[in-house]
């Protein structure tokens, strides 16, 4: 006899496939940074290559020149970073009462609908918790965290561990690698337009281009709003949000969908995962930080889950193309499996392994201790 628990056990491995579109929308909503940066599939240790001193050196040569190692500049200006990979996981399960209810509807459409909705809610709740935890660690992760048994484990090295002016990043000393030195302002207090203009200028001087995004917690974004240039409304096909016309200092009135604050044309994103939380398992207080950067110099690396001989794991590849890089424009791939099953209960585990690499730290800026704003 096939029971409700058997049915659920058989389909949990396919939850990322079944609820693929819902999952991608969740990543875009809950993980502002993760959803925007470049992603690829890992193939082993956490090794990345980065520019150490702003790029290769160019010299002037004469006709028929001879390269002399003793006097010529070393041209390959790259250093290797070694970064930790974190395993992020959570579980959900089903009670005796839920399983009994499923069994009572055996053979009916109601049973299928109930299982689907119950699984969707559980899966998306778990995915939301994972996405917000990874999103927070992309800012505050130190490379090590304790597991539920208080044993230290590897995790993401976040932006606060990468954006600095001294020390090391990925095993490389900043003192000998100018490209690893980012643009940092600490203890800012009231943020001003001059503060932001300085970071813009520093990033442009180091990389040749301005930041492409600004990001902060919702509370900190209220201070940025006080000195932002305008609120841009992007046209979204099928948008159902009520229209509200907003203009600014440097642009005409817009009526084009949800608003995004901007500064000199650079969008400012409010990241709810960086805000204060009373749940220590989900978030810490990350108010007061403002990150400036260029998405193309951020990389999230995921360990692949397929192809694999395990029948459960082999289904977890809907976000990936055949050459392994299709995840670049999607959320992060998770796997689900039935961890423990008895006649009366089922425990489902979902997890993924990721790491964050800041490939060009001098293309980023960081402000800390922002507590207000001064309009100037």
Short mmCIF file of N, CA, C and O in Angstrom, two decimals, residues 59-151:
data_model
loop_
_atom_site.label_atom_id
_atom_site.label_comp_id
_atom_site.label_asym_id
_atom_site.label_seq_id
_atom_site.Cartn_x
_atom_site.Cartn_y
_atom_site.Cartn_z
N UNK A 59 54.91 49.22 -20.97
CA UNK A 59 56.15 49.99 -21.14
C UNK A 59 56.32 50.34 -22.62
O UNK A 59 55.66 49.76 -23.49
N UNK A 60 57.23 51.28 -22.91
CA UNK A 60 57.56 51.67 -24.28
C UNK A 60 58.79 50.91 -24.73
O UNK A 60 59.77 50.80 -24.00
N UNK A 61 58.73 50.34 -25.95
CA UNK A 61 59.84 49.54 -26.48
C UNK A 61 60.43 50.19 -27.72
O UNK A 61 59.76 50.96 -28.42
N UNK A 62 61.65 49.83 -28.01
CA UNK A 62 62.28 50.21 -29.27
C UNK A 62 62.19 49.07 -30.27
O UNK A 62 61.91 47.91 -29.91
N UNK A 63 62.39 49.37 -31.54
CA UNK A 63 62.31 48.34 -32.58
C UNK A 63 63.37 47.27 -32.34
O UNK A 63 64.53 47.57 -32.04
N UNK A 64 62.95 46.00 -32.47
CA UNK A 64 63.87 44.89 -32.25
C UNK A 64 64.29 44.74 -30.80
O UNK A 64 65.41 44.31 -30.51
N UNK A 65 63.39 45.08 -29.88
CA UNK A 65 63.75 45.08 -28.46
C UNK A 65 64.03 43.66 -27.95
O UNK A 65 63.58 42.67 -28.51
N UNK A 66 64.74 43.63 -26.86
CA UNK A 66 65.05 42.39 -26.15
C UNK A 66 64.47 42.48 -24.74
O UNK A 66 64.68 43.48 -24.04
N UNK A 67 63.72 41.44 -24.34
CA UNK A 67 63.17 41.41 -22.99
C UNK A 67 64.26 40.98 -22.02
O UNK A 67 64.87 39.91 -22.17
N UNK A 68 64.51 41.80 -21.02
CA UNK A 68 65.53 41.52 -20.01
C UNK A 68 64.85 41.37 -18.66
O UNK A 68 64.39 42.36 -18.07
N UNK A 69 64.71 40.15 -18.15
CA UNK A 69 64.01 39.94 -16.87
C UNK A 69 64.54 40.79 -15.73
O UNK A 69 63.79 41.20 -14.85
N UNK A 70 65.82 41.07 -15.74
CA UNK A 70 66.40 41.81 -14.62
C UNK A 70 65.92 43.26 -14.58
O UNK A 70 65.90 43.88 -13.51
N UNK A 71 65.53 43.82 -15.72
CA UNK A 71 65.15 45.23 -15.76
C UNK A 71 63.70 45.45 -16.18
O UNK A 71 63.15 46.53 -15.93
N UNK A 72 63.10 44.48 -16.83
CA UNK A 72 61.72 44.65 -17.28
C UNK A 72 60.72 44.37 -16.16
O UNK A 72 60.96 43.52 -15.30
N UNK A 73 59.60 45.07 -16.19
CA UNK A 73 58.56 44.86 -15.20
C UNK A 73 57.87 43.52 -15.44
O UNK A 73 57.66 43.11 -16.58
N UNK A 74 57.51 42.87 -14.37
CA UNK A 74 56.78 41.61 -14.47
C UNK A 74 55.36 41.91 -14.92
O UNK A 74 54.64 42.70 -14.30
N UNK A 75 54.92 41.30 -16.02
CA UNK A 75 53.68 41.69 -16.66
C UNK A 75 52.43 41.01 -16.11
O UNK A 75 51.34 41.56 -16.19
N UNK A 76 52.55 39.80 -15.61
CA UNK A 76 51.37 39.05 -15.16
C UNK A 76 51.02 39.46 -13.73
O UNK A 76 51.48 38.86 -12.77
N UNK A 77 50.20 40.47 -13.63
CA UNK A 77 49.89 41.06 -12.32
C UNK A 77 48.65 40.41 -11.72
O UNK A 77 47.62 41.05 -11.54
N UNK A 78 48.76 39.13 -11.40
CA UNK A 78 47.64 38.39 -10.82
C UNK A 78 48.12 37.66 -9.57
O UNK A 78 49.25 37.19 -9.51
N UNK A 79 47.23 37.58 -8.59
CA UNK A 79 47.53 36.82 -7.39
C UNK A 79 46.39 35.84 -7.13
O UNK A 79 45.27 36.04 -7.59
N UNK A 80 46.69 34.79 -6.41
CA UNK A 80 45.72 33.73 -6.16
C UNK A 80 45.07 33.91 -4.80
O UNK A 80 45.75 34.12 -3.80
N UNK A 81 43.75 33.84 -4.75
CA UNK A 81 43.00 33.90 -3.51
C UNK A 81 42.51 32.50 -3.13
O UNK A 81 42.04 31.75 -3.99
N UNK A 82 42.60 32.17 -1.87
CA UNK A 82 42.02 30.94 -1.33
C UNK A 82 40.92 31.33 -0.35
O UNK A 82 41.19 31.96 0.68
N UNK A 83 39.69 30.95 -0.67
CA UNK A 83 38.54 31.39 0.12
C UNK A 83 37.71 30.20 0.58
O UNK A 83 37.62 29.18 -0.11
N UNK A 84 37.12 30.34 1.77
CA UNK A 84 36.32 29.25 2.34
C UNK A 84 35.00 29.09 1.61
O UNK A 84 34.40 30.05 1.13
N UNK A 85 34.54 27.86 1.56
CA UNK A 85 33.23 27.52 1.01
C UNK A 85 32.32 27.11 2.17
O UNK A 85 32.72 26.34 3.05
N UNK A 86 31.11 27.66 2.20
CA UNK A 86 30.18 27.35 3.28
C UNK A 86 29.07 26.43 2.82
O UNK A 86 28.59 26.52 1.69
N UNK A 87 28.65 25.52 3.70
CA UNK A 87 27.50 24.66 3.45
C UNK A 87 26.33 25.22 4.25
O UNK A 87 26.39 25.30 5.48
N UNK A 88 25.28 25.62 3.57
CA UNK A 88 24.11 26.22 4.20
C UNK A 88 22.94 25.27 4.08
O UNK A 88 22.61 24.81 2.98
N UNK A 89 22.31 24.96 5.21
CA UNK A 89 21.32 23.89 5.23
C UNK A 89 20.20 24.21 6.21
O UNK A 89 20.40 24.91 7.21
N UNK A 90 19.01 23.69 5.92
CA UNK A 90 17.94 23.65 6.91
C UNK A 90 17.04 22.46 6.63
O UNK A 90 17.20 21.76 5.62
N UNK A 91 16.11 22.21 7.52
CA UNK A 91 15.24 21.05 7.41
C UNK A 91 13.79 21.44 7.65
O UNK A 91 13.50 22.46 8.28
N UNK A 92 12.89 20.64 7.14
CA UNK A 92 11.47 20.76 7.48
C UNK A 92 10.88 19.36 7.53
O UNK A 92 11.50 18.39 7.05
N UNK A 93 9.72 19.22 8.14
CA UNK A 93 9.13 17.88 8.31
C UNK A 93 7.62 17.93 8.34
O UNK A 93 7.00 18.99 8.17
N UNK A 94 7.03 16.78 8.58
CA UNK A 94 5.58 16.63 8.58
C UNK A 94 5.16 15.87 9.82
O UNK A 94 5.83 14.92 10.24
N UNK A 95 4.03 16.28 10.39
CA UNK A 95 3.55 15.69 11.64
C UNK A 95 2.64 14.50 11.36
O UNK A 95 2.17 14.30 10.24
N UNK A 96 2.36 13.74 12.41
CA UNK A 96 1.44 12.61 12.29
C UNK A 96 0.08 13.06 11.77
O UNK A 96 -0.53 12.41 10.91
N UNK A 97 -0.42 14.19 12.29
CA UNK A 97 -1.74 14.66 11.90
C UNK A 97 -1.78 15.01 10.42
O UNK A 97 -2.75 14.70 9.72
N UNK A 98 -0.75 15.67 9.93
CA UNK A 98 -0.71 16.02 8.51
C UNK A 98 -0.70 14.78 7.64
O UNK A 98 -1.42 14.69 6.64
N UNK A 99 0.10 13.81 8.03
CA UNK A 99 0.18 12.58 7.23
C UNK A 99 -1.12 11.80 7.27
O UNK A 99 -1.55 11.22 6.27
N UNK A 100 -1.77 11.79 8.43
CA UNK A 100 -3.06 11.10 8.53
C UNK A 100 -4.11 11.77 7.66
O UNK A 100 -4.95 11.11 7.04
N UNK A 101 -4.05 13.10 7.60
CA UNK A 101 -5.00 13.83 6.77
C UNK A 101 -4.78 13.51 5.30
O UNK A 101 -5.74 13.30 4.54
N UNK A 102 -3.53 13.43 4.88
CA UNK A 102 -3.24 13.05 3.50
C UNK A 102 -3.77 11.66 3.21
O UNK A 102 -4.40 11.41 2.17
N UNK A 103 -3.54 10.74 4.13
CA UNK A 103 -4.01 9.36 3.92
C UNK A 103 -5.52 9.29 3.80
O UNK A 103 -6.08 8.48 3.05
N UNK A 104 -6.24 10.15 4.53
CA UNK A 104 -7.70 10.11 4.50
C UNK A 104 -8.25 10.56 3.16
O UNK A 104 -9.41 10.27 2.83
N UNK A 105 -7.45 11.27 2.38
CA UNK A 105 -7.90 11.72 1.06
C UNK A 105 -7.28 10.88 -0.06
O UNK A 105 -7.25 11.31 -1.21
N UNK A 106 -6.77 9.71 0.28
CA UNK A 106 -6.08 8.87 -0.69
C UNK A 106 -6.93 8.65 -1.93
O UNK A 106 -8.11 8.35 -1.86
N UNK A 107 -6.28 8.83 -3.08
CA UNK A 107 -6.97 8.59 -4.34
C UNK A 107 -7.79 9.74 -4.84
O UNK A 107 -8.53 9.60 -5.82
N UNK A 108 -7.71 10.90 -4.23
CA UNK A 108 -8.51 12.05 -4.65
C UNK A 108 -7.60 13.20 -5.05
O UNK A 108 -6.42 13.27 -4.67
N UNK A 109 -8.18 14.13 -5.83
CA UNK A 109 -7.42 15.31 -6.23
C UNK A 109 -7.09 16.18 -5.02
O UNK A 109 -6.08 16.89 -5.02
N UNK A 110 -7.94 16.16 -4.00
CA UNK A 110 -7.70 16.98 -2.82
C UNK A 110 -6.38 16.61 -2.15
O UNK A 110 -5.67 17.48 -1.64
N UNK A 111 -6.08 15.32 -2.14
CA UNK A 111 -4.82 14.89 -1.53
C UNK A 111 -3.63 15.45 -2.29
O UNK A 111 -2.67 15.96 -1.70
N UNK A 112 -3.69 15.39 -3.62
CA UNK A 112 -2.58 15.91 -4.43
C UNK A 112 -2.42 17.41 -4.23
O UNK A 112 -1.30 17.92 -4.09
N UNK A 113 -3.54 18.13 -4.22
CA UNK A 113 -3.47 19.58 -4.03
C UNK A 113 -2.90 19.93 -2.66
O UNK A 113 -2.10 20.86 -2.52
N UNK A 114 -3.32 19.19 -1.62
CA UNK A 114 -2.86 19.49 -0.28
C UNK A 114 -1.36 19.22 -0.16
O UNK A 114 -0.62 20.00 0.44
N UNK A 115 -0.91 18.11 -0.71
CA UNK A 115 0.51 17.78 -0.66
C UNK A 115 1.32 18.87 -1.37
O UNK A 115 2.34 19.34 -0.86
N UNK A 116 0.85 19.28 -2.54
CA UNK A 116 1.58 20.27 -3.31
C UNK A 116 1.69 21.60 -2.56
O UNK A 116 2.77 22.19 -2.46
N UNK A 117 0.58 22.08 -2.03
CA UNK A 117 0.60 23.35 -1.34
C UNK A 117 1.41 23.29 -0.06
O UNK A 117 2.14 24.22 0.27
N UNK A 118 1.29 22.17 0.66
CA UNK A 118 2.05 22.01 1.91
C UNK A 118 3.54 21.96 1.62
O UNK A 118 4.34 22.60 2.31
N UNK A 119 3.91 21.24 0.58
CA UNK A 119 5.32 21.15 0.23
C UNK A 119 5.85 22.49 -0.29
O UNK A 119 6.98 22.88 0.01
N UNK A 120 5.04 23.18 -1.08
CA UNK A 120 5.48 24.47 -1.61
C UNK A 120 5.75 25.45 -0.48
O UNK A 120 6.79 26.13 -0.47
N UNK A 121 4.84 25.52 0.48
CA UNK A 121 5.03 26.44 1.60
C UNK A 121 6.30 26.09 2.38
O UNK A 121 7.09 26.97 2.75
N UNK A 122 6.48 24.80 2.65
CA UNK A 122 7.65 24.38 3.42
C UNK A 122 8.94 24.64 2.65
O UNK A 122 9.94 25.13 3.21
N UNK A 123 8.94 24.31 1.36
CA UNK A 123 10.13 24.49 0.54
C UNK A 123 10.51 25.97 0.43
O UNK A 123 11.68 26.35 0.62
N UNK A 124 9.53 26.83 0.16
CA UNK A 124 9.83 28.25 -0.01
C UNK A 124 10.23 28.91 1.31
O UNK A 124 11.06 29.83 1.32
N UNK A 125 9.66 28.46 2.42
CA UNK A 125 10.09 28.98 3.72
C UNK A 125 11.55 28.61 3.98
O UNK A 125 12.34 29.43 4.45
N UNK A 126 11.91 27.36 3.68
CA UNK A 126 13.29 26.94 3.86
C UNK A 126 14.23 27.68 2.94
O UNK A 126 15.32 28.10 3.34
N UNK A 127 13.81 27.85 1.69
CA UNK A 127 14.65 28.56 0.73
C UNK A 127 14.82 30.02 1.13
O UNK A 127 15.90 30.60 0.98
N UNK A 128 13.76 30.63 1.67
CA UNK A 128 13.85 32.01 2.14
C UNK A 128 14.87 32.13 3.27
O UNK A 128 15.69 33.06 3.29
N UNK A 129 14.84 31.19 4.21
CA UNK A 129 15.79 31.24 5.33
C UNK A 129 17.22 31.08 4.84
O UNK A 129 18.14 31.78 5.30
N UNK A 130 17.44 30.16 3.89
CA UNK A 130 18.79 29.95 3.35
C UNK A 130 19.26 31.19 2.60
O UNK A 130 20.39 31.65 2.77
N UNK A 131 18.39 31.76 1.76
CA UNK A 131 18.79 32.91 0.95
C UNK A 131 19.14 34.10 1.82
O UNK A 131 20.13 34.81 1.56
N UNK A 132 18.36 34.34 2.88
CA UNK A 132 18.63 35.49 3.73
C UNK A 132 19.89 35.29 4.58
O UNK A 132 20.62 36.24 4.86
N UNK A 133 20.14 34.05 4.98
CA UNK A 133 21.36 33.77 5.73
C UNK A 133 22.60 33.96 4.84
O UNK A 133 23.59 34.59 5.26
N UNK A 134 22.54 33.46 3.62
CA UNK A 134 23.66 33.65 2.69
C UNK A 134 23.84 35.12 2.38
O UNK A 134 24.96 35.64 2.32
N UNK A 135 22.72 35.83 2.18
CA UNK A 135 22.77 37.26 1.87
C UNK A 135 23.45 38.03 2.99
O UNK A 135 24.27 38.92 2.74
N UNK A 136 23.12 37.71 4.24
CA UNK A 136 23.76 38.39 5.37
C UNK A 136 25.24 38.04 5.43
O UNK A 136 26.09 38.92 5.64
N UNK A 137 25.57 36.76 5.25
CA UNK A 137 26.98 36.36 5.30
C UNK A 137 27.79 36.98 4.16
O UNK A 137 29.01 37.13 4.29
N UNK A 138 27.15 37.32 3.04
CA UNK A 138 27.85 38.02 1.97
C UNK A 138 28.35 39.37 2.45
O UNK A 138 29.26 39.95 1.85
N UNK A 139 27.78 39.89 3.52
CA UNK A 139 28.27 41.13 4.13
C UNK A 139 29.15 40.84 5.34
O UNK A 139 30.28 41.31 5.42
N UNK A 140 28.65 40.05 6.29
CA UNK A 140 29.30 39.94 7.60
C UNK A 140 30.08 38.65 7.81
O UNK A 140 30.73 38.51 8.85
N UNK A 141 30.03 37.70 6.89
CA UNK A 141 30.68 36.41 7.10
C UNK A 141 32.18 36.54 7.33
O UNK A 141 32.88 37.28 6.64
N UNK A 142 32.68 35.80 8.31
CA UNK A 142 34.10 35.87 8.67
C UNK A 142 34.91 34.69 8.15
O UNK A 142 36.13 34.65 8.33
N UNK A 143 34.24 33.72 7.52
CA UNK A 143 34.94 32.52 7.05
C UNK A 143 34.77 31.34 7.98
O UNK A 143 35.06 30.21 7.60
N UNK A 144 34.28 31.59 9.20
CA UNK A 144 34.06 30.51 10.17
C UNK A 144 32.83 30.82 11.01
O UNK A 144 32.65 31.95 11.46
N UNK A 145 31.98 29.80 11.21
CA UNK A 145 30.84 29.91 12.10
C UNK A 145 30.63 28.58 12.78
O UNK A 145 31.07 27.53 12.28
N UNK A 146 29.95 28.60 13.93
CA UNK A 146 29.66 27.36 14.64
C UNK A 146 28.42 26.69 14.08
O UNK A 146 27.44 27.36 13.72
N UNK A 147 28.46 25.37 14.00
CA UNK A 147 27.29 24.60 13.60
C UNK A 147 26.37 24.42 14.82
O UNK A 147 26.69 24.90 15.92
N UNK A 148 25.20 23.76 14.67
CA UNK A 148 24.29 23.59 15.81
C UNK A 148 24.90 22.89 17.02
O UNK A 148 24.40 23.02 18.13
N UNK A 149 26.00 22.14 16.80
CA UNK A 149 26.68 21.48 17.92
C UNK A 149 27.84 22.29 18.46
O UNK A 149 28.67 21.78 19.21
N UNK A 150 27.92 23.57 18.06
CA UNK A 150 28.96 24.50 18.52
C UNK A 150 30.35 24.13 18.02
O UNK A 150 31.36 24.53 18.62
N UNK A 151 30.43 23.39 16.92
CA UNK A 151 31.71 23.08 16.29
C UNK A 151 31.97 24.08 15.17
O UNK A 151 31.10 24.36 14.36
#
